[in-house]
Amino acid sequence: MTATGAQTQLALFGSQPAFPEPVHVGRPNIGDRAALMQRFEDILDSRWLTNRGRQVQEFEKRLAERLGVKHCIAMCNATIALEIVTRALEMKGEVIVPSMTFIATAHALQWQEITPVFCDIDPDTHTLDVERVEEMITPRTTGIVGVHVWGRPCDIEGLTDIAKRNNLKLVFDAAHAIGCGHRGRAIGGFGDAEVFSFHATKVLNSFEGGAVTTNDDALAEKVRLMQNFGFAGLDNAIHIGTNGKMSEISAAMGIVSLDSFDDFVACNKRNYLQYLNELGDIPGLRFVRYDENESNNYQYIVLQVDEEKAGLSRDALIKVLQAENVLARRYFWPGCHRMQPYRSYYPHAHLLLPNTEKVASQLLILPTGTTLGATEIATICAIVRQALALAAQVSQHLASHP
Ligand code: T4K
């Protein structure tokens, strides 16, 4: 991918976009292709394509070792993994979740006719506000699903304490958090269970995929049963179940991605530091920062735009970027509570979610990952700087010509 240079003329004024091809958020990282092809050959030769073959077993073992957790159950995706683990934990009635998350977190509950009760977030961490969680508990509450959004851990101790005191199950949606740590421990072993996503857009991908991790032997056994139709041996279903299995080809991709994981993270970190360096001091722009005392995967470049100080709204900035072929995203706008079916079920939910509403209206996600280099990032930063400088000129002009 080539860009036309850091001192680009904005396409808004009739010139060519800075990037001839779209620059996406979520471009997949791809590891050693030869190693991947060899694994594909092995799968075909073995004629064992799914149902916990060698690749899935190896992927699960390596993930469990890396995360320091007793059990890792590979899944076809994180959404099904969330459905299975919350069901295995017998969550029902109401479950407290943030609205500031991908819709899958809420849908995994609603799909089972569990009511997702949307709770507000802390405006700085973007994760569940523990005090608000406590207030949302009712006699129908059976659990909490916290989300380590952007890979930054929830207030794990606070949520664990609330869950214990109120006899609630606690699951973490760790879809963003592979390779991230909390107080020196890898995400993966907290709560009753954690759920990862290895979707194509994630720092570690298996095309589609996910995993449940837990240190609870009985829960792991139940999740394994439930992901494979409840089968305990041949022709013997002993439990209700579904099909949550990961295929061999996905696991092969996962293993090859794991082999290159540290390189992917190093690249993400380089990109993140460049963005901070080039845009970090601009009034009205604030990047989500990662705690350098912990492990991070730096997979999301999250920029918060304060329109009053920046002179340009988040949505206007997105439009400028799009005109330049930079397809920034508005994760997680407008919040689950403003999407269906929740918008119809709870039309007043926004009244209890002021921080979610504000944050969701200000965030934009910028492209990163191994497909981007320093030149492309410099160009993206130049576009942002130019857009803000132009907005400032326009408002100065308007102020001096009332
Ligand atoms: N919990 C949380 C907190 C999550 O963020 C997610 C998923 C889940 C649970 C559920 O996990 P999974 O069941 O998916 O394992 C994308 C992903 O599809 C989704 O997995 C992810 N979160 C979410 C944050 O992003 P969309 O609707 O934005 O996808 P889409 O098709 O617009 O693509 C996103 C960007 O990636 C685009 O710029 C295009 C680019 N892309 C996408 C694919 C698939 C590529 O460049 N190549 C590709 O192969 O949800």
Coordinates of C-alpha atoms and ligand atoms in Angstrom, one line a residue:
M1 CA 0.0 0.0 0.0
T2 CA 1.4 3.4 -0.9
A3 CA 0.3 6.8 0.2
T4 CA 1.0 10.0 -1.6
G5 CA 3.0 11.5 1.3
A6 CA 2.7 13.2 4.6
Q7 CA 2.1 16.7 3.2
T8 CA -1.0 15.7 1.4
Q9 CA -3.7 18.0 -0.1
L10 CA -7.0 17.0 1.4
A11 CA -9.3 15.2 -1.1
L12 CA -12.2 17.3 0.2
F13 CA -10.7 20.1 -2.0
G14 CA -10.9 18.1 -5.2
S15 CA -7.5 16.4 -5.2
Q16 CA -7.0 12.6 -5.2
P17 CA -7.5 10.7 -1.9
A18 CA -4.2 10.3 0.1
F19 CA -4.5 6.5 -0.3
P20 CA -5.4 5.0 -3.7
E21 CA -6.9 1.9 -2.0
P22 CA -9.0 1.9 1.2
V23 CA -7.0 1.5 4.4
H24 CA -9.1 -0.5 6.8
V25 CA -9.3 -1.0 10.5
G26 CA -9.1 -4.7 11.2
R27 CA -6.9 -5.9 8.4
P28 CA -5.8 -9.4 9.4
N29 CA -2.3 -10.2 10.6
I30 CA -0.9 -13.2 8.7
G31 CA 2.0 -15.2 10.0
D32 CA 4.4 -17.6 8.1
R33 CA 2.5 -18.6 5.0
A34 CA 4.8 -21.6 4.2
A35 CA 4.2 -23.0 7.7
L36 CA 0.5 -22.4 7.3
M37 CA 0.4 -24.2 3.9
Q38 CA 2.4 -27.1 5.4
R39 CA -0.2 -27.4 8.2
F40 CA -3.0 -27.3 5.6
E41 CA -1.3 -30.2 3.7
D42 CA -1.0 -32.2 6.9
I43 CA -4.7 -31.7 7.6
L44 CA -5.7 -32.9 4.2
D45 CA -3.3 -35.8 4.4
S46 CA -4.7 -36.8 7.8
R47 CA -8.3 -36.6 6.5
W48 CA -9.2 -35.3 9.9
L49 CA -10.8 -31.9 9.4
T50 CA -12.7 -31.1 12.6
N51 CA -14.0 -32.6 15.9
R52 CA -10.9 -31.9 18.0
G53 CA -8.2 -33.2 15.8
R54 CA -4.4 -32.7 16.3
Q55 CA -4.4 -29.0 15.3
V56 CA -7.1 -28.0 17.8
Q57 CA -5.5 -30.0 20.5
E58 CA -2.2 -28.3 19.9
F59 CA -3.8 -24.8 19.7
E60 CA -5.6 -25.4 23.0
K61 CA -2.5 -26.7 24.8
R62 CA -0.3 -23.8 23.6
L63 CA -2.9 -21.2 24.5
A64 CA -3.4 -22.7 28.0
E65 CA 0.3 -22.7 28.5
R66 CA 0.7 -19.1 27.3
L67 CA -2.2 -17.9 29.5
G68 CA -1.2 -19.9 32.5
V69 CA -4.7 -21.4 32.8
K70 CA -5.8 -25.0 33.4
H71 CA -8.3 -25.3 30.6
C72 CA -8.7 -23.8 27.1
I73 CA -11.6 -25.0 24.9
A74 CA -11.2 -23.7 21.4
M75 CA -14.5 -22.6 19.8
C76 CA -15.9 -21.7 16.4
N77 CA -16.2 -18.0 17.4
A78 CA -16.5 -15.9 20.6
T79 CA -20.2 -15.3 20.3
I80 CA -21.0 -19.0 20.5
A81 CA -18.4 -19.4 23.2
L82 CA -20.2 -16.7 25.3
E83 CA -23.5 -18.4 24.8
I84 CA -22.1 -21.8 25.9
V85 CA -20.2 -20.6 28.9
T86 CA -23.0 -18.4 30.3
R87 CA -25.4 -21.3 29.8
A88 CA -23.0 -23.8 31.4
L89 CA -22.8 -21.4 34.4
E90 CA -26.6 -21.4 34.5
M91 CA -27.0 -17.7 34.1
K92 CA -30.6 -16.8 33.6
G93 CA -33.0 -13.9 34.5
E94 CA -30.8 -10.8 34.3
V95 CA -27.1 -10.5 33.6
I96 CA -25.3 -7.2 34.0
V97 CA -23.2 -6.1 30.9
P98 CA -21.8 -2.9 29.6
S99 CA -23.5 -1.4 26.6
M100 CA -20.1 -0.1 25.4
T101 CA -19.2 -3.4 23.7
F102 CA -19.7 -5.2 20.4
I103 CA -23.3 -6.3 20.0
A104 CA -22.3 -9.9 20.3
T105 CA -21.9 -9.6 24.1
A106 CA -25.5 -8.6 24.5
H107 CA -26.9 -10.9 21.8
A108 CA -25.2 -14.0 23.3
L109 CA -27.4 -13.4 26.4
Q110 CA -30.6 -12.3 24.6
W111 CA -30.3 -15.3 22.3
Q112 CA -30.9 -17.5 25.4
E113 CA -33.7 -15.2 26.6
I114 CA -31.5 -13.8 29.4
T115 CA -32.0 -10.1 29.8
P116 CA -28.9 -8.1 29.3
V117 CA -29.0 -5.2 31.9
F118 CA -26.9 -2.4 30.5
C119 CA -24.7 -0.8 33.0
D120 CA -22.7 2.4 32.6
I121 CA -18.9 2.5 32.2
D122 CA -16.2 4.5 33.9
P123 CA -15.5 7.4 31.4
D124 CA -11.7 6.9 31.7
T125 CA -11.3 3.1 31.5
H126 CA -14.4 2.5 29.3
T127 CA -15.1 -0.7 31.4
L128 CA -17.9 -1.4 33.8
D129 CA -18.3 1.2 36.6
V130 CA -18.3 -1.1 39.6
E131 CA -20.4 1.2 41.8
R132 CA -23.1 1.3 39.1
V133 CA -23.0 -2.5 38.8
E134 CA -23.8 -2.9 42.5
E135 CA -26.9 -0.6 41.9
M136 CA -28.2 -2.7 39.0
I137 CA -28.4 -5.9 41.0
T138 CA -32.0 -7.2 41.5
P139 CA -33.4 -10.5 42.8
R140 CA -33.4 -11.7 39.2
T141 CA -29.7 -11.0 38.6
T142 CA -27.6 -14.2 38.2
G143 CA -24.4 -12.9 36.7
I144 CA -22.1 -10.2 35.3
V145 CA -20.3 -10.2 32.0
G146 CA -17.5 -7.7 32.1
V147 CA -15.7 -6.7 28.9
H148 CA -12.0 -6.0 28.8
V149 CA -12.6 -3.5 26.0
W150 CA -9.6 -2.5 23.9
G151 CA -7.7 -5.1 25.9
R152 CA -7.7 -3.0 29.0
P153 CA -8.8 -5.1 31.9
C154 CA -12.0 -4.4 33.8
D155 CA -11.8 -3.6 37.5
I156 CA -11.4 -7.4 38.1
E157 CA -11.0 -7.2 41.9
G158 CA -14.1 -4.9 42.2
L159 CA -16.3 -7.2 40.1
T160 CA -15.0 -10.4 41.7
D161 CA -15.9 -8.9 45.1
I162 CA -19.4 -7.9 44.0
A163 CA -19.9 -11.3 42.4
K164 CA -18.9 -13.1 45.6
R165 CA -20.9 -11.0 47.9
N166 CA -24.1 -11.4 45.8
N167 CA -23.6 -15.0 44.7
L168 CA -23.3 -14.1 41.0
K169 CA -21.4 -15.8 38.3
L170 CA -18.7 -13.7 36.6
V171 CA -17.5 -14.1 33.0
F172 CA -15.1 -11.8 31.2
D173 CA -15.5 -11.1 27.5
A174 CA -11.8 -11.0 26.7
A175 CA -12.4 -10.8 22.9
H176 CA -9.9 -7.9 22.7
A177 CA -7.5 -9.1 25.4
I178 CA -5.3 -12.0 24.2
G179 CA -1.8 -11.3 25.4
C180 CA -2.9 -8.6 27.9
G181 CA -2.2 -8.8 31.6
H182 CA -3.5 -7.6 34.9
R183 CA -1.3 -7.2 38.0
G184 CA 1.3 -9.3 36.3
R185 CA -1.1 -12.2 35.4
A186 CA -2.3 -13.0 31.9
I187 CA -5.9 -12.3 31.2
G188 CA -7.6 -15.7 30.8
G189 CA -7.7 -17.0 34.4
F190 CA -10.0 -14.5 36.0
G191 CA -13.7 -14.8 37.0
D192 CA -15.4 -18.1 36.5
A193 CA -14.3 -18.1 32.9
E194 CA -13.0 -15.8 30.1
V195 CA -13.8 -15.8 26.4
F196 CA -11.4 -14.8 23.6
S197 CA -12.1 -14.0 20.0
F198 CA -9.8 -15.1 17.2
H199 CA -11.9 -13.4 14.4
A200 CA -10.0 -12.3 11.3
T201 CA -9.8 -8.7 12.6
K202 CA -8.2 -9.7 15.9
V203 CA -4.5 -9.4 16.7
L204 CA -4.4 -13.2 16.8
N205 CA -6.7 -14.7 14.2
S206 CA -7.8 -18.2 13.2
F207 CA -10.1 -16.9 10.4
E208 CA -13.1 -17.3 12.7
G209 CA -12.5 -18.6 16.2
G210 CA -12.7 -18.2 19.9
A211 CA -11.9 -19.9 23.2
V212 CA -13.2 -20.4 26.7
T213 CA -10.5 -20.4 29.4
T214 CA -11.1 -21.4 33.0
N215 CA -9.4 -22.9 36.0
D216 CA -12.6 -24.6 37.0
D217 CA -12.4 -28.4 36.1
A218 CA -16.2 -29.0 36.4
L219 CA -17.0 -26.0 34.3
A220 CA -14.5 -26.9 31.6
E221 CA -15.9 -30.4 31.4
K222 CA -19.4 -29.0 31.0
V223 CA -18.4 -26.5 28.3
R224 CA -16.6 -29.3 26.4
L225 CA -19.8 -31.4 26.5
M226 CA -22.0 -28.5 25.4
Q227 CA -19.8 -27.4 22.5
N228 CA -20.1 -31.0 21.0
F229 CA -23.8 -31.7 21.2
G230 CA -23.5 -33.0 24.8
F231 CA -21.6 -36.1 23.6
A232 CA -19.7 -38.1 26.2
G233 CA -18.2 -40.8 23.9
L234 CA -19.8 -42.4 20.9
D235 CA -23.5 -42.2 20.5
N236 CA -24.0 -41.0 24.0
A237 CA -25.4 -37.5 24.5
I238 CA -25.6 -36.9 28.3
H239 CA -26.4 -33.2 28.2
I240 CA -28.0 -30.6 26.0
G241 CA -25.5 -29.2 23.6
T242 CA -24.8 -27.3 20.4
N243 CA -22.0 -27.2 17.9
G244 CA -19.3 -24.8 19.0
K245 CA -16.3 -26.7 17.6
M246 CA -13.3 -25.1 16.0
S247 CA -12.2 -26.7 12.7
E248 CA -8.7 -28.0 12.1
I249 CA -8.0 -25.4 9.4
S250 CA -8.9 -22.6 11.9
A251 CA -6.7 -24.1 14.6
A252 CA -3.8 -24.3 12.1
M253 CA -4.2 -20.6 11.4
G254 CA -4.4 -19.9 15.1
I255 CA -1.1 -21.8 15.8
V256 CA 0.7 -20.1 13.0
S257 CA -0.6 -16.7 14.3
L258 CA 0.5 -17.6 17.8
D259 CA 4.0 -18.3 16.4
S260 CA 4.2 -14.7 15.1
F261 CA 2.1 -13.2 18.0
D262 CA 5.0 -11.3 19.6
D263 CA 6.0 -9.8 16.2
F264 CA 2.3 -8.7 15.7
V265 CA 2.3 -7.0 19.1
A266 CA 5.6 -5.4 18.5
C267 CA 4.3 -3.9 15.3
N268 CA 1.1 -2.7 17.0
K269 CA 3.1 -1.1 19.7
R270 CA 5.3 0.7 17.2
N271 CA 2.2 2.0 15.4
Y272 CA 0.6 3.1 18.7
L273 CA 3.7 5.0 19.8
Q274 CA 3.9 6.7 16.4
Y275 CA 0.3 7.8 16.6
L276 CA 0.9 9.1 20.2
N277 CA 4.0 10.9 19.1
E278 CA 2.4 12.6 16.1
L279 CA -1.1 13.4 17.5
G280 CA -0.8 13.0 21.3
D281 CA -0.3 16.7 22.1
I282 CA -3.2 18.1 20.1
P283 CA -5.9 19.8 22.2
G284 CA -9.2 17.9 22.1
L285 CA -7.7 14.6 21.0
R286 CA -7.0 12.0 23.6
F287 CA -5.8 8.5 22.9
V288 CA -6.7 5.5 25.0
R289 CA -3.4 4.7 26.7
Y290 CA -2.1 1.3 27.7
D291 CA -0.5 0.6 31.1
E292 CA 3.2 0.0 30.3
N293 CA 3.6 -1.9 33.5
E294 CA 1.4 -4.6 32.1
S295 CA 1.4 -6.8 28.9
N296 CA -0.7 -5.3 26.2
N297 CA -1.5 -6.2 22.6
Y298 CA -2.1 -2.6 21.4
Q299 CA -4.5 -3.9 18.8
Y300 CA -6.9 -0.9 19.0
I301 CA -5.8 2.7 18.3
V302 CA -8.7 4.5 20.1
L303 CA -8.9 8.2 19.7
Q304 CA -11.4 10.3 21.7
V305 CA -12.4 13.5 20.0
D306 CA -13.7 16.4 22.2
E307 CA -15.5 18.6 19.7
E308 CA -15.4 21.7 21.8
K309 CA -11.6 21.6 22.2
A310 CA -10.7 20.0 18.8
G311 CA -13.0 22.3 16.8
L312 CA -14.2 19.3 14.8
S313 CA -16.6 16.5 15.8
R314 CA -15.7 12.8 15.7
D315 CA -18.2 12.3 12.9
A316 CA -16.8 15.2 10.8
L317 CA -13.2 13.8 11.3
I318 CA -14.4 10.3 10.2
K319 CA -15.8 11.9 7.0
V320 CA -12.6 13.6 6.2
L321 CA -10.6 10.4 6.8
Q322 CA -13.1 8.5 4.6
A323 CA -12.6 11.0 1.8
E324 CA -8.9 10.1 2.0
N325 CA -9.7 6.4 1.9
V326 CA -8.9 5.9 5.6
L327 CA -11.8 3.8 6.8
A328 CA -11.7 4.6 10.5
R329 CA -14.5 3.1 12.6
R330 CA -16.8 4.3 15.4
Y331 CA -16.6 1.3 17.7
F332 CA -18.9 0.9 19.7
W333 CA -21.3 3.6 18.5
P334 CA -24.2 4.0 19.2
G335 CA -24.0 1.4 22.1
C336 CA -25.9 -1.8 22.3
H337 CA -28.8 -0.1 24.1
R338 CA -29.5 1.9 20.9
M339 CA -29.5 -1.1 18.6
Q340 CA -32.3 -3.6 18.1
P341 CA -33.9 -5.4 19.8
Y342 CA -32.7 -3.5 22.9
R343 CA -33.7 0.0 21.7
S344 CA -37.3 -1.2 21.5
Y345 CA -37.2 -3.2 24.7
Y346 CA -35.6 -0.5 26.8
P347 CA -36.3 2.9 25.1
H348 CA -35.2 4.8 28.2
A349 CA -31.9 2.9 28.8
H350 CA -29.8 5.9 27.7
L351 CA -30.9 7.8 30.8
L352 CA -28.9 5.4 33.0
L353 CA -25.9 5.4 30.6
P354 CA -24.6 9.0 30.4
N355 CA -20.9 8.0 30.2
T356 CA -21.6 5.3 27.6
E357 CA -23.5 7.9 25.5
K358 CA -20.8 10.4 25.7
V359 CA -17.9 8.1 25.1
A360 CA -19.7 6.3 22.2
S361 CA -20.2 9.6 20.5
Q362 CA -16.5 10.6 20.7
L363 CA -14.5 7.5 19.9
L364 CA -12.9 6.7 16.6
I365 CA -10.7 3.7 15.9
L366 CA -7.7 4.3 13.6
P367 CA -6.1 1.6 11.4
T368 CA -3.1 -0.4 12.7
G369 CA -1.6 -3.9 12.4
T370 CA 1.1 -5.4 10.3
T371 CA -0.2 -4.1 7.0
L372 CA 0.6 -0.5 8.0
G373 CA 4.1 1.1 8.1
A374 CA 5.4 4.3 9.4
T375 CA 4.8 6.2 6.1
E376 CA 1.1 5.3 6.1
I377 CA 0.6 6.3 9.7
A378 CA 2.5 9.6 9.1
T379 CA 0.0 10.2 6.3
I380 CA -3.0 9.4 8.4
C381 CA -1.7 11.7 11.2
A382 CA -1.1 14.5 8.6
I383 CA -4.7 14.2 7.4
V384 CA -6.0 14.5 11.0
R385 CA -3.7 17.5 11.7
Q386 CA -4.7 19.3 8.5
A387 CA -8.4 18.7 9.2
L388 CA -8.1 20.2 12.6
A389 CA -6.0 23.1 11.4
L390 CA -8.6 23.9 8.7
A391 CA -11.4 23.7 11.2
A392 CA -9.5 26.1 13.5
Q393 CA -9.0 28.5 10.6
V394 CA -12.7 28.4 9.7
S395 CA -13.8 29.1 13.3
Q396 CA -11.2 32.0 13.6
H397 CA -12.5 33.5 10.4
L398 CA -16.2 33.2 11.6
A399 CA -15.2 34.7 15.0
S400 CA -13.5 37.7 13.3
H401 CA -16.4 38.2 10.8
P402 CA -19.5 37.9 13.0
Ligands
T4K1 N1 -17.1 -9.4 22.2 C1 -16.4 -8.3 21.8 C2 -16.1 -7.3 22.7 C3 -16.1 -8.2 20.4 O1 -15.4 -7.1 20.0 C4 -16.4 -9.2 19.5 C5 -16.1 -9.1 18.1 C6 -17.1 -10.4 20.0 C7 -17.4 -10.4 21.4 C8 -17.6 -11.5 19.2 O2 -16.5 -12.2 18.6 P1 -16.6 -13.2 17.3 O3 -17.9 -14.0 17.6 O4 -16.7 -12.3 16.1 O5 -15.4 -14.1 17.4 C9 -15.8 -6.9 13.6 C10 -15.6 -8.3 13.8 O6 -16.4 -9.1 12.9 C11 -15.9 -8.7 15.3 O7 -15.4 -10.0 15.5 C12 -15.3 -7.8 16.3 N2 -15.7 -8.1 17.6 C13 -15.7 -6.4 15.9 C14 -15.1 -5.4 16.9 O8 -15.3 -6.1 14.6 P2 -17.6 -5.5 12.2 O9 -19.1 -5.7 12.1 O10 -17.0 -4.2 12.5 O11 -16.9 -6.3 10.9 P3 -16.6 -5.7 9.5 O12 -17.0 -6.7 8.5 O13 -17.2 -4.3 9.4 O14 -15.0 -5.6 9.5 C15 -14.3 -4.8 10.3 C16 -13.1 -4.3 9.6 O15 -12.2 -5.3 9.3 C17 -13.4 -3.6 8.2 O16 -12.6 -2.4 8.2 C18 -12.9 -4.6 7.2 C19 -11.8 -5.3 7.9 N3 -11.7 -6.7 7.5 C20 -12.6 -7.6 7.9 C21 -12.5 -8.9 7.6 C22 -13.5 -9.9 8.0 C23 -10.6 -7.1 6.7 O17 -9.8 -6.3 6.3 N4 -10.5 -8.4 6.4 C24 -11.3 -9.4 6.8 O18 -11.2 -10.6 6.5 O19 -17.1 -6.6 13.4

